[in-house]
Amino acid sequence: MTQKFPTVGRRSFLAGLAASTALPLIAMPGKLWAQEPRAGGTLRTPAWPAPSVLNSAISTAGPETFLGPKMFDGLLAYDFGMVAKPQLATDWQMSDDGLRITFNLREGVTWHDGEPFTAHDVAFTFMEVLKVHHGRGRTTFGDLLAVETPDDLTAVFVLETPNPAMMRALDSRESPILPAHIYEGTDILDNPANTAPIGTGPFKLAEYEIGSYVVLVKNPDYWEEGYPLLDRMVIQYVPDSATRAAMLESGQADAVFLNMIPAQDIVRLDEQPDFEMDTRGFEGMPSAQQMDFNLDNPILANVMVRHAIAHAIDPEWITQNVWYGLGTAGKTPLHVDQVEYYTTEGVPEYPYDLDRANELLDEAGYPRGDNGTRFELMLDPSPWGTESITASAYVREQLRQVGIDVTVRTQDFGVFVTTVWTDRAHDLVLYTVNLGVDPTIGTQRFYWSESYRPGSAFTNGAHYMNPEVDALLEAAQVETDPQARRDQYAEFQRIVMRDLPVMPITNIHGANIANTRVHDHTVDALGVLGGFTRLWIEE
């Protein structure tokens, strides 16, 4: 069955958008009174890059993970503090040995095409999609042996070993439930529903022009009575960050999410009375900027070269001058906000020191040539946001000072992903990543040898292989003793910072900036990566 949805055409869409942005805004100086939440209205937000698909079950890229939760639900959601709460599952019980988890499912839920949601959809999604095609799901659900469905409203997860991370990964962003009746028996990655989604979520797709815009409209049959409050969302894909900032400031957009304008503009607009920055709601996606070394390059396979490059780059400078202080300089592969496991005790450091960088490069056997150059490298910065492209200019200059000639290659998002993770035609790659609510879910994929799979984006792009690290990561996946798990991740941090296949740059402190008329975009731990069911806009 193929979903049918109304289309409005490019010209009429753009005309309608222009008309809506021409409406005068009502000034409310000083916020003299607070209105009650109201239903109706349109949220307009620019973003970049554009998605390649509209299904976050098969892609962990940022555009898809923002859109997916608006159209799909997960089994669970999470309050602040990552406290689990019901979504498609109303309650759940775990066996004493941690090997069986029973989810009781919500009754009366329908897909956007009117078909009923059942436990079979849950079983199909986890066993046939997330375990197979999701970049993090192969690890998160690797020990999931089966999903039993004794009836339409019961799903029982059967695990080979306990999985302490999994219960933090059942939300609509990380594990959206797909309709089995649409995907079963098809090529999952090539199914037309990947660009014409059919979910159970609060919004339905109304219009999609590849690379240009997405229009979502309220699902009138959503299972949560009275929600969502918005009538419509318009996500317009605008490649220039200055234009995105100007759209917000001029009133052509209502909000910009996920650091989608330069940090200096976020800070500047937050000082104005009509705008407000919010840094909550990033618990489900502690993000970082990092630089991978392609260890298949013989030059970068030399650990002294990697150490030299680390000494030539100052993450604190990047954090303050590129991220404008909206972050913390990276010290380990974990995010500083992953407080349960993060440690710098005994972890190697690489303080900014050009003299030491030059010494190491000489020792590694790469003297300067007559023109002062030791060797050449290609650096690919991600086009997601602007910060990696901006930081790449700094990296190029710093490495020039120690005799490394760096070429910066900028590409659109799809080509960037293919170049790095499919073709592997890169030397250095600078990009931002989601490190996950648990190291097993987010960080592990960059260091575990099993996650090296050309063609699978945002995984082990360095081609790093260390049996000792593999053993630590695999043990931590199933370890239920909190102290033992902390010890495993502490040793992991010490080893990989010695080997340095990946250089941490900045632990990002996420930020959203919105007009003060926009309310309740962040109401729980998932923030703007949730469904926007409570978001409302003042008249």
PDB file of N, CA, C and O in Angstrom, residues 146-212:
ATOM      1  N   ALA A 146      15.290 -12.164  19.689  1.00  0.00           N
ATOM      2  CA  ALA A 146      13.945 -12.277  19.104  1.00  0.00           C
ATOM      3  C   ALA A 146      13.017 -11.287  19.794  1.00  0.00           C
ATOM      4  O   ALA A 146      13.291 -10.811  20.898  1.00  0.00           O
ATOM      5  N   VAL A 147      11.933 -10.977  19.115  1.00  0.00           N
ATOM      6  CA  VAL A 147      10.827 -10.230  19.722  1.00  0.00           C
ATOM      7  C   VAL A 147       9.596 -11.110  19.596  1.00  0.00           C
ATOM      8  O   VAL A 147       9.079 -11.317  18.489  1.00  0.00           O
ATOM      9  N   GLU A 148       9.154 -11.649  20.714  1.00  0.00           N
ATOM     10  CA  GLU A 148       7.972 -12.510  20.728  1.00  0.00           C
ATOM     11  C   GLU A 148       6.718 -11.655  20.766  1.00  0.00           C
ATOM     12  O   GLU A 148       6.697 -10.583  21.384  1.00  0.00           O
ATOM     13  N   THR A 149       5.660 -12.131  20.110  1.00  0.00           N
ATOM     14  CA  THR A 149       4.398 -11.379  20.038  1.00  0.00           C
ATOM     15  C   THR A 149       3.242 -12.308  20.419  1.00  0.00           C
ATOM     16  O   THR A 149       2.517 -12.782  19.531  1.00  0.00           O
ATOM     17  N   PRO A 150       3.043 -12.564  21.714  1.00  0.00           N
ATOM     18  CA  PRO A 150       1.968 -13.470  22.122  1.00  0.00           C
ATOM     19  C   PRO A 150       0.580 -12.968  21.762  1.00  0.00           C
ATOM     20  O   PRO A 150      -0.357 -13.750  21.626  1.00  0.00           O
ATOM     21  N   ASP A 151       0.431 -11.629  21.602  1.00  0.00           N
ATOM     22  CA  ASP A 151      -0.821 -11.066  21.110  1.00  0.00           C
ATOM     23  C   ASP A 151      -0.504  -9.721  20.485  1.00  0.00           C
ATOM     24  O   ASP A 151       0.644  -9.262  20.495  1.00  0.00           O
ATOM     25  N   ASP A 152      -1.504  -9.065  19.934  1.00  0.00           N
ATOM     26  CA  ASP A 152      -1.279  -7.827  19.178  1.00  0.00           C
ATOM     27  C   ASP A 152      -0.762  -6.674  20.030  1.00  0.00           C
ATOM     28  O   ASP A 152      -0.225  -5.705  19.478  1.00  0.00           O
ATOM     29  N   LEU A 153      -0.932  -6.750  21.337  1.00  0.00           N
ATOM     30  CA  LEU A 153      -0.550  -5.628  22.200  1.00  0.00           C
ATOM     31  C   LEU A 153       0.535  -6.009  23.193  1.00  0.00           C
ATOM     32  O   LEU A 153       0.706  -5.347  24.220  1.00  0.00           O
ATOM     33  N   THR A 154       1.300  -7.051  22.902  1.00  0.00           N
ATOM     34  CA  THR A 154       2.403  -7.459  23.768  1.00  0.00           C
ATOM     35  C   THR A 154       3.620  -7.790  22.913  1.00  0.00           C
ATOM     36  O   THR A 154       3.527  -8.570  21.970  1.00  0.00           O
ATOM     37  N   ALA A 155       4.752  -7.189  23.250  1.00  0.00           N
ATOM     38  CA  ALA A 155       6.016  -7.483  22.587  1.00  0.00           C
ATOM     39  C   ALA A 155       7.031  -7.844  23.656  1.00  0.00           C
ATOM     40  O   ALA A 155       7.245  -7.065  24.600  1.00  0.00           O
ATOM     41  N   VAL A 156       7.660  -9.003  23.513  1.00  0.00           N
ATOM     42  CA  VAL A 156       8.616  -9.479  24.512  1.00  0.00           C
ATOM     43  C   VAL A 156       9.996  -9.553  23.868  1.00  0.00           C
ATOM     44  O   VAL A 156      10.217 -10.316  22.920  1.00  0.00           O
ATOM     45  N   PHE A 157      10.925  -8.738  24.373  1.00  0.00           N
ATOM     46  CA  PHE A 157      12.297  -8.766  23.888  1.00  0.00           C
ATOM     47  C   PHE A 157      13.044  -9.905  24.569  1.00  0.00           C
ATOM     48  O   PHE A 157      13.057  -9.992  25.801  1.00  0.00           O
ATOM     49  N   VAL A 158      13.681 -10.758  23.775  1.00  0.00           N
ATOM     50  CA  VAL A 158      14.465 -11.870  24.288  1.00  0.00           C
ATOM     51  C   VAL A 158      15.933 -11.588  23.980  1.00  0.00           C
ATOM     52  O   VAL A 158      16.316 -11.458  22.805  1.00  0.00           O
ATOM     53  N   LEU A 159      16.756 -11.488  25.032  1.00  0.00           N
ATOM     54  CA  LEU A 159      18.148 -11.083  24.888  1.00  0.00           C
ATOM     55  C   LEU A 159      19.091 -12.246  25.147  1.00  0.00           C
ATOM     56  O   LEU A 159      18.837 -13.102  26.004  1.00  0.00           O
ATOM     57  N   GLU A 160      20.192 -12.237  24.435  1.00  0.00           N
ATOM     58  CA  GLU A 160      21.233 -13.242  24.677  1.00  0.00           C
ATOM     59  C   GLU A 160      21.995 -12.928  25.955  1.00  0.00           C
ATOM     60  O   GLU A 160      22.365 -13.829  26.719  1.00  0.00           O
ATOM     61  N   THR A 161      22.254 -11.652  26.193  1.00  0.00           N
ATOM     62  CA  THR A 161      22.927 -11.187  27.399  1.00  0.00           C
ATOM     63  C   THR A 161      22.229  -9.916  27.863  1.00  0.00           C
ATOM     64  O   THR A 161      21.545  -9.246  27.076  1.00  0.00           O
ATOM     65  N   PRO A 162      22.380  -9.535  29.124  1.00  0.00           N
ATOM     66  CA  PRO A 162      21.805  -8.262  29.562  1.00  0.00           C
ATOM     67  C   PRO A 162      22.344  -7.105  28.722  1.00  0.00           C
ATOM     68  O   PRO A 162      23.488  -7.137  28.266  1.00  0.00           O
ATOM     69  N   ASN A 163      21.529  -6.093  28.531  1.00  0.00           N
ATOM     70  CA  ASN A 163      21.912  -4.961  27.690  1.00  0.00           C
ATOM     71  C   ASN A 163      21.539  -3.672  28.403  1.00  0.00           C
ATOM     72  O   ASN A 163      20.449  -3.121  28.203  1.00  0.00           O
ATOM     73  N   PRO A 164      22.441  -3.159  29.268  1.00  0.00           N
ATOM     74  CA  PRO A 164      22.097  -1.978  30.068  1.00  0.00           C
ATOM     75  C   PRO A 164      21.867  -0.720  29.251  1.00  0.00           C
ATOM     76  O   PRO A 164      21.180   0.191  29.705  1.00  0.00           O
ATOM     77  N   ALA A 165      22.431  -0.649  28.045  1.00  0.00           N
ATOM     78  CA  ALA A 165      22.279   0.564  27.233  1.00  0.00           C
ATOM     79  C   ALA A 165      20.946   0.608  26.512  1.00  0.00           C
ATOM     80  O   ALA A 165      20.428   1.688  26.222  1.00  0.00           O
ATOM     81  N   MET A 166      20.374  -0.532  26.211  1.00  0.00           N
ATOM     82  CA  MET A 166      19.230  -0.592  25.315  1.00  0.00           C
ATOM     83  C   MET A 166      18.028   0.195  25.823  1.00  0.00           C
ATOM     84  O   MET A 166      17.317   0.827  25.031  1.00  0.00           O
ATOM     85  N   MET A 167      17.803   0.187  27.126  1.00  0.00           N
ATOM     86  CA  MET A 167      16.617   0.848  27.664  1.00  0.00           C
ATOM     87  C   MET A 167      16.682   2.368  27.541  1.00  0.00           C
ATOM     88  O   MET A 167      15.701   3.041  27.803  1.00  0.00           O
ATOM     89  N   ARG A 168      17.832   2.902  27.128  1.00  0.00           N
ATOM     90  CA  ARG A 168      17.953   4.332  26.870  1.00  0.00           C
ATOM     91  C   ARG A 168      17.861   4.640  25.375  1.00  0.00           C
ATOM     92  O   ARG A 168      18.089   5.782  24.972  1.00  0.00           O
ATOM     93  N   ALA A 169      17.532   3.645  24.583  1.00  0.00           N
ATOM     94  CA  ALA A 169      17.569   3.814  23.129  1.00  0.00           C
ATOM     95  C   ALA A 169      16.264   3.435  22.465  1.00  0.00           C
ATOM     96  O   ALA A 169      16.254   3.017  21.314  1.00  0.00           O
ATOM     97  N   LEU A 170      15.148   3.608  23.149  1.00  0.00           N
ATOM     98  CA  LEU A 170      13.871   3.144  22.619  1.00  0.00           C
ATOM     99  C   LEU A 170      12.935   4.288  22.239  1.00  0.00           C
ATOM    100  O   LEU A 170      11.728   4.110  22.123  1.00  0.00           O
ATOM    101  N   ASP A 171      13.488   5.466  22.021  1.00  0.00           N
ATOM    102  CA  ASP A 171      12.682   6.638  21.682  1.00  0.00           C
ATOM    103  C   ASP A 171      12.494   6.751  20.183  1.00  0.00           C
ATOM    104  O   ASP A 171      13.077   6.004  19.389  1.00  0.00           O
ATOM    105  N   SER A 172      11.692   7.727  19.777  1.00  0.00           N
ATOM    106  CA  SER A 172      11.317   7.887  18.373  1.00  0.00           C
ATOM    107  C   SER A 172      12.457   8.359  17.498  1.00  0.00           C
ATOM    108  O   SER A 172      12.419   8.191  16.274  1.00  0.00           O
ATOM    109  N   ARG A 173      13.475   8.929  18.075  1.00  0.00           N
ATOM    110  CA  ARG A 173      14.647   9.355  17.303  1.00  0.00           C
ATOM    111  C   ARG A 173      15.574   8.175  17.046  1.00  0.00           C
ATOM    112  O   ARG A 173      16.007   7.938  15.924  1.00  0.00           O
ATOM    113  N   GLU A 174      15.846   7.429  18.092  1.00  0.00           N
ATOM    114  CA  GLU A 174      16.820   6.349  17.999  1.00  0.00           C
ATOM    115  C   GLU A 174      16.217   5.058  17.454  1.00  0.00           C
ATOM    116  O   GLU A 174      16.884   4.316  16.729  1.00  0.00           O
ATOM    117  N   SER A 175      14.958   4.790  17.787  1.00  0.00           N
ATOM    118  CA  SER A 175      14.323   3.527  17.403  1.00  0.00           C
ATOM    119  C   SER A 175      12.876   3.748  16.977  1.00  0.00           C
ATOM    120  O   SER A 175      11.935   3.278  17.632  1.00  0.00           O
ATOM    121  N   PRO A 176      12.656   4.465  15.884  1.00  0.00           N
ATOM    122  CA  PRO A 176      11.281   4.696  15.425  1.00  0.00           C
ATOM    123  C   PRO A 176      10.648   3.396  14.948  1.00  0.00           C
ATOM    124  O   PRO A 176      11.284   2.602  14.254  1.00  0.00           O
ATOM    125  N   ILE A 177       9.395   3.178  15.316  1.00  0.00           N
ATOM    126  CA  ILE A 177       8.694   1.961  14.902  1.00  0.00           C
ATOM    127  C   ILE A 177       8.125   2.168  13.499  1.00  0.00           C
ATOM    128  O   ILE A 177       7.419   3.145  13.231  1.00  0.00           O
ATOM    129  N   LEU A 178       8.430   1.214  12.603  1.00  0.00           N
ATOM    130  CA  LEU A 178       7.986   1.288  11.206  1.00  0.00           C
ATOM    131  C   LEU A 178       6.795   0.362  10.969  1.00  0.00           C
ATOM    132  O   LEU A 178       6.614  -0.631  11.679  1.00  0.00           O
ATOM    133  N   PRO A 179       5.991   0.661   9.945  1.00  0.00           N
ATOM    134  CA  PRO A 179       4.829  -0.189   9.623  1.00  0.00           C
ATOM    135  C   PRO A 179       5.251  -1.439   8.856  1.00  0.00           C
ATOM    136  O   PRO A 179       5.727  -1.358   7.719  1.00  0.00           O
ATOM    137  N   ALA A 180       5.058  -2.597   9.470  1.00  0.00           N
ATOM    138  CA  ALA A 180       5.443  -3.846   8.810  1.00  0.00           C
ATOM    139  C   ALA A 180       4.677  -4.047   7.507  1.00  0.00           C
ATOM    140  O   ALA A 180       5.232  -4.576   6.529  1.00  0.00           O
ATOM    141  N   HIS A 181       3.421  -3.611   7.472  1.00  0.00           N
ATOM    142  CA  HIS A 181       2.628  -3.851   6.261  1.00  0.00           C
ATOM    143  C   HIS A 181       3.127  -3.040   5.071  1.00  0.00           C
ATOM    144  O   HIS A 181       2.759  -3.330   3.921  1.00  0.00           O
ATOM    145  N   ILE A 182       3.969  -2.055   5.304  1.00  0.00           N
ATOM    146  CA  ILE A 182       4.543  -1.259   4.227  1.00  0.00           C
ATOM    147  C   ILE A 182       5.918  -1.787   3.819  1.00  0.00           C
ATOM    148  O   ILE A 182       6.275  -1.795   2.635  1.00  0.00           O
ATOM    149  N   TYR A 183       6.689  -2.273   4.783  1.00  0.00           N
ATOM    150  CA  TYR A 183       8.080  -2.631   4.527  1.00  0.00           C
ATOM    151  C   TYR A 183       8.327  -4.126   4.348  1.00  0.00           C
ATOM    152  O   TYR A 183       9.304  -4.519   3.709  1.00  0.00           O
ATOM    153  N   GLU A 184       7.489  -4.948   4.911  1.00  0.00           N
ATOM    154  CA  GLU A 184       7.744  -6.379   4.899  1.00  0.00           C
ATOM    155  C   GLU A 184       7.802  -6.913   3.465  1.00  0.00           C
ATOM    156  O   GLU A 184       6.974  -6.582   2.620  1.00  0.00           O
ATOM    157  N   GLY A 185       8.837  -7.726   3.189  1.00  0.00           N
ATOM    158  CA  GLY A 185       8.981  -8.312   1.873  1.00  0.00           C
ATOM    159  C   GLY A 185       9.515  -7.375   0.812  1.00  0.00           C
ATOM    160  O   GLY A 185       9.471  -7.694  -0.381  1.00  0.00           O
ATOM    161  N   THR A 186      10.030  -6.224   1.234  1.00  0.00           N
ATOM    162  CA  THR A 186      10.577  -5.251   0.281  1.00  0.00           C
ATOM    163  C   THR A 186      12.061  -5.038   0.548  1.00  0.00           C
ATOM    164  O   THR A 186      12.604  -5.479   1.558  1.00  0.00           O
ATOM    165  N   ASP A 187      12.713  -4.330  -0.358  1.00  0.00           N
ATOM    166  CA  ASP A 187      14.073  -3.848  -0.118  1.00  0.00           C
ATOM    167  C   ASP A 187      13.951  -2.651   0.830  1.00  0.00           C
ATOM    168  O   ASP A 187      13.492  -1.575   0.432  1.00  0.00           O
ATOM    169  N   ILE A 188      14.343  -2.846   2.079  1.00  0.00           N
ATOM    170  CA  ILE A 188      14.124  -1.825   3.104  1.00  0.00           C
ATOM    171  C   ILE A 188      14.716  -0.481   2.696  1.00  0.00           C
ATOM    172  O   ILE A 188      14.079   0.576   2.826  1.00  0.00           O
ATOM    173  N   LEU A 189      15.939  -0.499   2.202  1.00  0.00           N
ATOM    174  CA  LEU A 189      16.631   0.756   1.892  1.00  0.00           C
ATOM    175  C   LEU A 189      16.095   1.442   0.652  1.00  0.00           C
ATOM    176  O   LEU A 189      16.337   2.629   0.441  1.00  0.00           O
ATOM    177  N   ASP A 190      15.349   0.706  -0.169  1.00  0.00           N
ATOM    178  CA  ASP A 190      14.848   1.273  -1.423  1.00  0.00           C
ATOM    179  C   ASP A 190      13.329   1.398  -1.433  1.00  0.00           C
ATOM    180  O   ASP A 190      12.728   1.656  -2.471  1.00  0.00           O
ATOM    181  N   ASN A 191      12.701   1.242  -0.269  1.00  0.00           N
ATOM    182  CA  ASN A 191      11.241   1.306  -0.199  1.00  0.00           C
ATOM    183  C   ASN A 191      10.773   2.746  -0.427  1.00  0.00           C
ATOM    184  O   ASN A 191      11.329   3.683   0.161  1.00  0.00           O
ATOM    185  N   PRO A 192       9.767   2.972  -1.251  1.00  0.00           N
ATOM    186  CA  PRO A 192       9.276   4.342  -1.502  1.00  0.00           C
ATOM    187  C   PRO A 192       8.836   5.071  -0.240  1.00  0.00           C
ATOM    188  O   PRO A 192       8.839   6.304  -0.202  1.00  0.00           O
ATOM    189  N   ALA A 193       8.460   4.322   0.804  1.00  0.00           N
ATOM    190  CA  ALA A 193       8.019   4.968   2.040  1.00  0.00           C
ATOM    191  C   ALA A 193       9.151   5.695   2.751  1.00  0.00           C
ATOM    192  O   ALA A 193       8.891   6.492   3.662  1.00  0.00           O
ATOM    193  N   ASN A 194      10.386   5.460   2.359  1.00  0.00           N
ATOM    194  CA  ASN A 194      11.499   6.183   2.969  1.00  0.00           C
ATOM    195  C   ASN A 194      11.459   7.670   2.643  1.00  0.00           C
ATOM    196  O   ASN A 194      12.051   8.479   3.364  1.00  0.00           O
ATOM    197  N   THR A 195      10.783   8.032   1.578  1.00  0.00           N
ATOM    198  CA  THR A 195      10.601   9.454   1.246  1.00  0.00           C
ATOM    199  C   THR A 195       9.132   9.861   1.255  1.00  0.00           C
ATOM    200  O   THR A 195       8.811  11.006   0.920  1.00  0.00           O
ATOM    201  N   ALA A 196       8.261   8.956   1.635  1.00  0.00           N
ATOM    202  CA  ALA A 196       6.834   9.251   1.819  1.00  0.00           C
ATOM    203  C   ALA A 196       6.377   8.518   3.084  1.00  0.00           C
ATOM    204  O   ALA A 196       5.622   7.558   3.021  1.00  0.00           O
ATOM    205  N   PRO A 197       6.846   8.971   4.247  1.00  0.00           N
ATOM    206  CA  PRO A 197       6.712   8.191   5.474  1.00  0.00           C
ATOM    207  C   PRO A 197       5.269   7.933   5.903  1.00  0.00           C
ATOM    208  O   PRO A 197       4.385   8.790   5.741  1.00  0.00           O
ATOM    209  N   ILE A 198       5.067   6.763   6.468  1.00  0.00           N
ATOM    210  CA  ILE A 198       3.802   6.395   7.102  1.00  0.00           C
ATOM    211  C   ILE A 198       4.139   5.985   8.525  1.00  0.00           C
ATOM    212  O   ILE A 198       4.697   4.915   8.752  1.00  0.00           O
ATOM    213  N   GLY A 199       3.823   6.853   9.465  1.00  0.00           N
ATOM    214  CA  GLY A 199       4.140   6.584  10.858  1.00  0.00           C
ATOM    215  C   GLY A 199       2.905   6.584  11.720  1.00  0.00           C
ATOM    216  O   GLY A 199       1.770   6.608  11.226  1.00  0.00           O
ATOM    217  N   THR A 200       3.135   6.566  13.026  1.00  0.00           N
ATOM    218  CA  THR A 200       2.042   6.758  13.987  1.00  0.00           C
ATOM    219  C   THR A 200       2.166   8.107  14.668  1.00  0.00           C
ATOM    220  O   THR A 200       1.404   8.408  15.579  1.00  0.00           O
ATOM    221  N   GLY A 201       3.137   8.927  14.235  1.00  0.00           N
ATOM    222  CA  GLY A 201       3.509  10.131  14.960  1.00  0.00           C
ATOM    223  C   GLY A 201       2.533  11.277  14.840  1.00  0.00           C
ATOM    224  O   GLY A 201       1.525  11.210  14.127  1.00  0.00           O
ATOM    225  N   PRO A 202       2.856  12.389  15.519  1.00  0.00           N
ATOM    226  CA  PRO A 202       1.924  13.514  15.613  1.00  0.00           C
ATOM    227  C   PRO A 202       1.747  14.309  14.326  1.00  0.00           C
ATOM    228  O   PRO A 202       0.781  15.048  14.191  1.00  0.00           O
ATOM    229  N   PHE A 203       2.665  14.159  13.378  1.00  0.00           N
ATOM    230  CA  PHE A 203       2.567  14.903  12.123  1.00  0.00           C
ATOM    231  C   PHE A 203       2.681  13.951  10.946  1.00  0.00           C
ATOM    232  O   PHE A 203       3.296  12.889  11.025  1.00  0.00           O
ATOM    233  N   LYS A 204       2.079  14.365   9.832  1.00  0.00           N
ATOM    234  CA  LYS A 204       2.102  13.600   8.591  1.00  0.00           C
ATOM    235  C   LYS A 204       2.790  14.435   7.514  1.00  0.00           C
ATOM    236  O   LYS A 204       2.736  15.668   7.536  1.00  0.00           O
ATOM    237  N   LEU A 205       3.402  13.740   6.564  1.00  0.00           N
ATOM    238  CA  LEU A 205       4.029  14.441   5.456  1.00  0.00           C
ATOM    239  C   LEU A 205       2.974  14.992   4.512  1.00  0.00           C
ATOM    240  O   LEU A 205       2.076  14.271   4.077  1.00  0.00           O
ATOM    241  N   ALA A 206       3.097  16.282   4.172  1.00  0.00           N
ATOM    242  CA  ALA A 206       2.188  16.902   3.210  1.00  0.00           C
ATOM    243  C   ALA A 206       2.897  17.255   1.914  1.00  0.00           C
ATOM    244  O   ALA A 206       2.305  17.187   0.838  1.00  0.00           O
ATOM    245  N   GLU A 207       4.174  17.640   2.013  1.00  0.00           N
ATOM    246  CA  GLU A 207       4.902  18.089   0.817  1.00  0.00           C
ATOM    247  C   GLU A 207       6.384  17.882   1.054  1.00  0.00           C
ATOM    248  O   GLU A 207       6.903  18.148   2.143  1.00  0.00           O
ATOM    249  N   TYR A 208       7.062  17.388   0.044  1.00  0.00           N
ATOM    250  CA  TYR A 208       8.508  17.181   0.131  1.00  0.00           C
ATOM    251  C   TYR A 208       9.125  17.446  -1.220  1.00  0.00           C
ATOM    252  O   TYR A 208       8.824  16.766  -2.191  1.00  0.00           O
ATOM    253  N   GLU A 209       9.954  18.459  -1.310  1.00  0.00           N
ATOM    254  CA  GLU A 209      10.746  18.695  -2.514  1.00  0.00           C
ATOM    255  C   GLU A 209      12.202  18.481  -2.143  1.00  0.00           C
ATOM    256  O   GLU A 209      12.758  19.199  -1.294  1.00  0.00           O
ATOM    257  N   ILE A 210      12.811  17.498  -2.765  1.00  0.00           N
ATOM    258  CA  ILE A 210      14.159  17.083  -2.402  1.00  0.00           C
ATOM    259  C   ILE A 210      15.106  18.272  -2.448  1.00  0.00           C
ATOM    260  O   ILE A 210      15.185  19.006  -3.431  1.00  0.00           O
ATOM    261  N   GLY A 211      15.811  18.457  -1.334  1.00  0.00           N
ATOM    262  CA  GLY A 211      16.811  19.507  -1.235  1.00  0.00           C
ATOM    263  C   GLY A 211      16.266  20.884  -0.977  1.00  0.00           C
ATOM    264  O   GLY A 211      17.045  21.829  -0.803  1.00  0.00           O
ATOM    265  N   SER A 212      14.946  21.035  -0.941  1.00  0.00           N
ATOM    266  CA  SER A 212      14.358  22.368  -0.834  1.00  0.00           C
ATOM    267  C   SER A 212      13.542  22.561   0.444  1.00  0.00           C
ATOM    268  O   SER A 212      13.816  23.470   1.230  1.00  0.00           O
TER     269      SER A 212
END
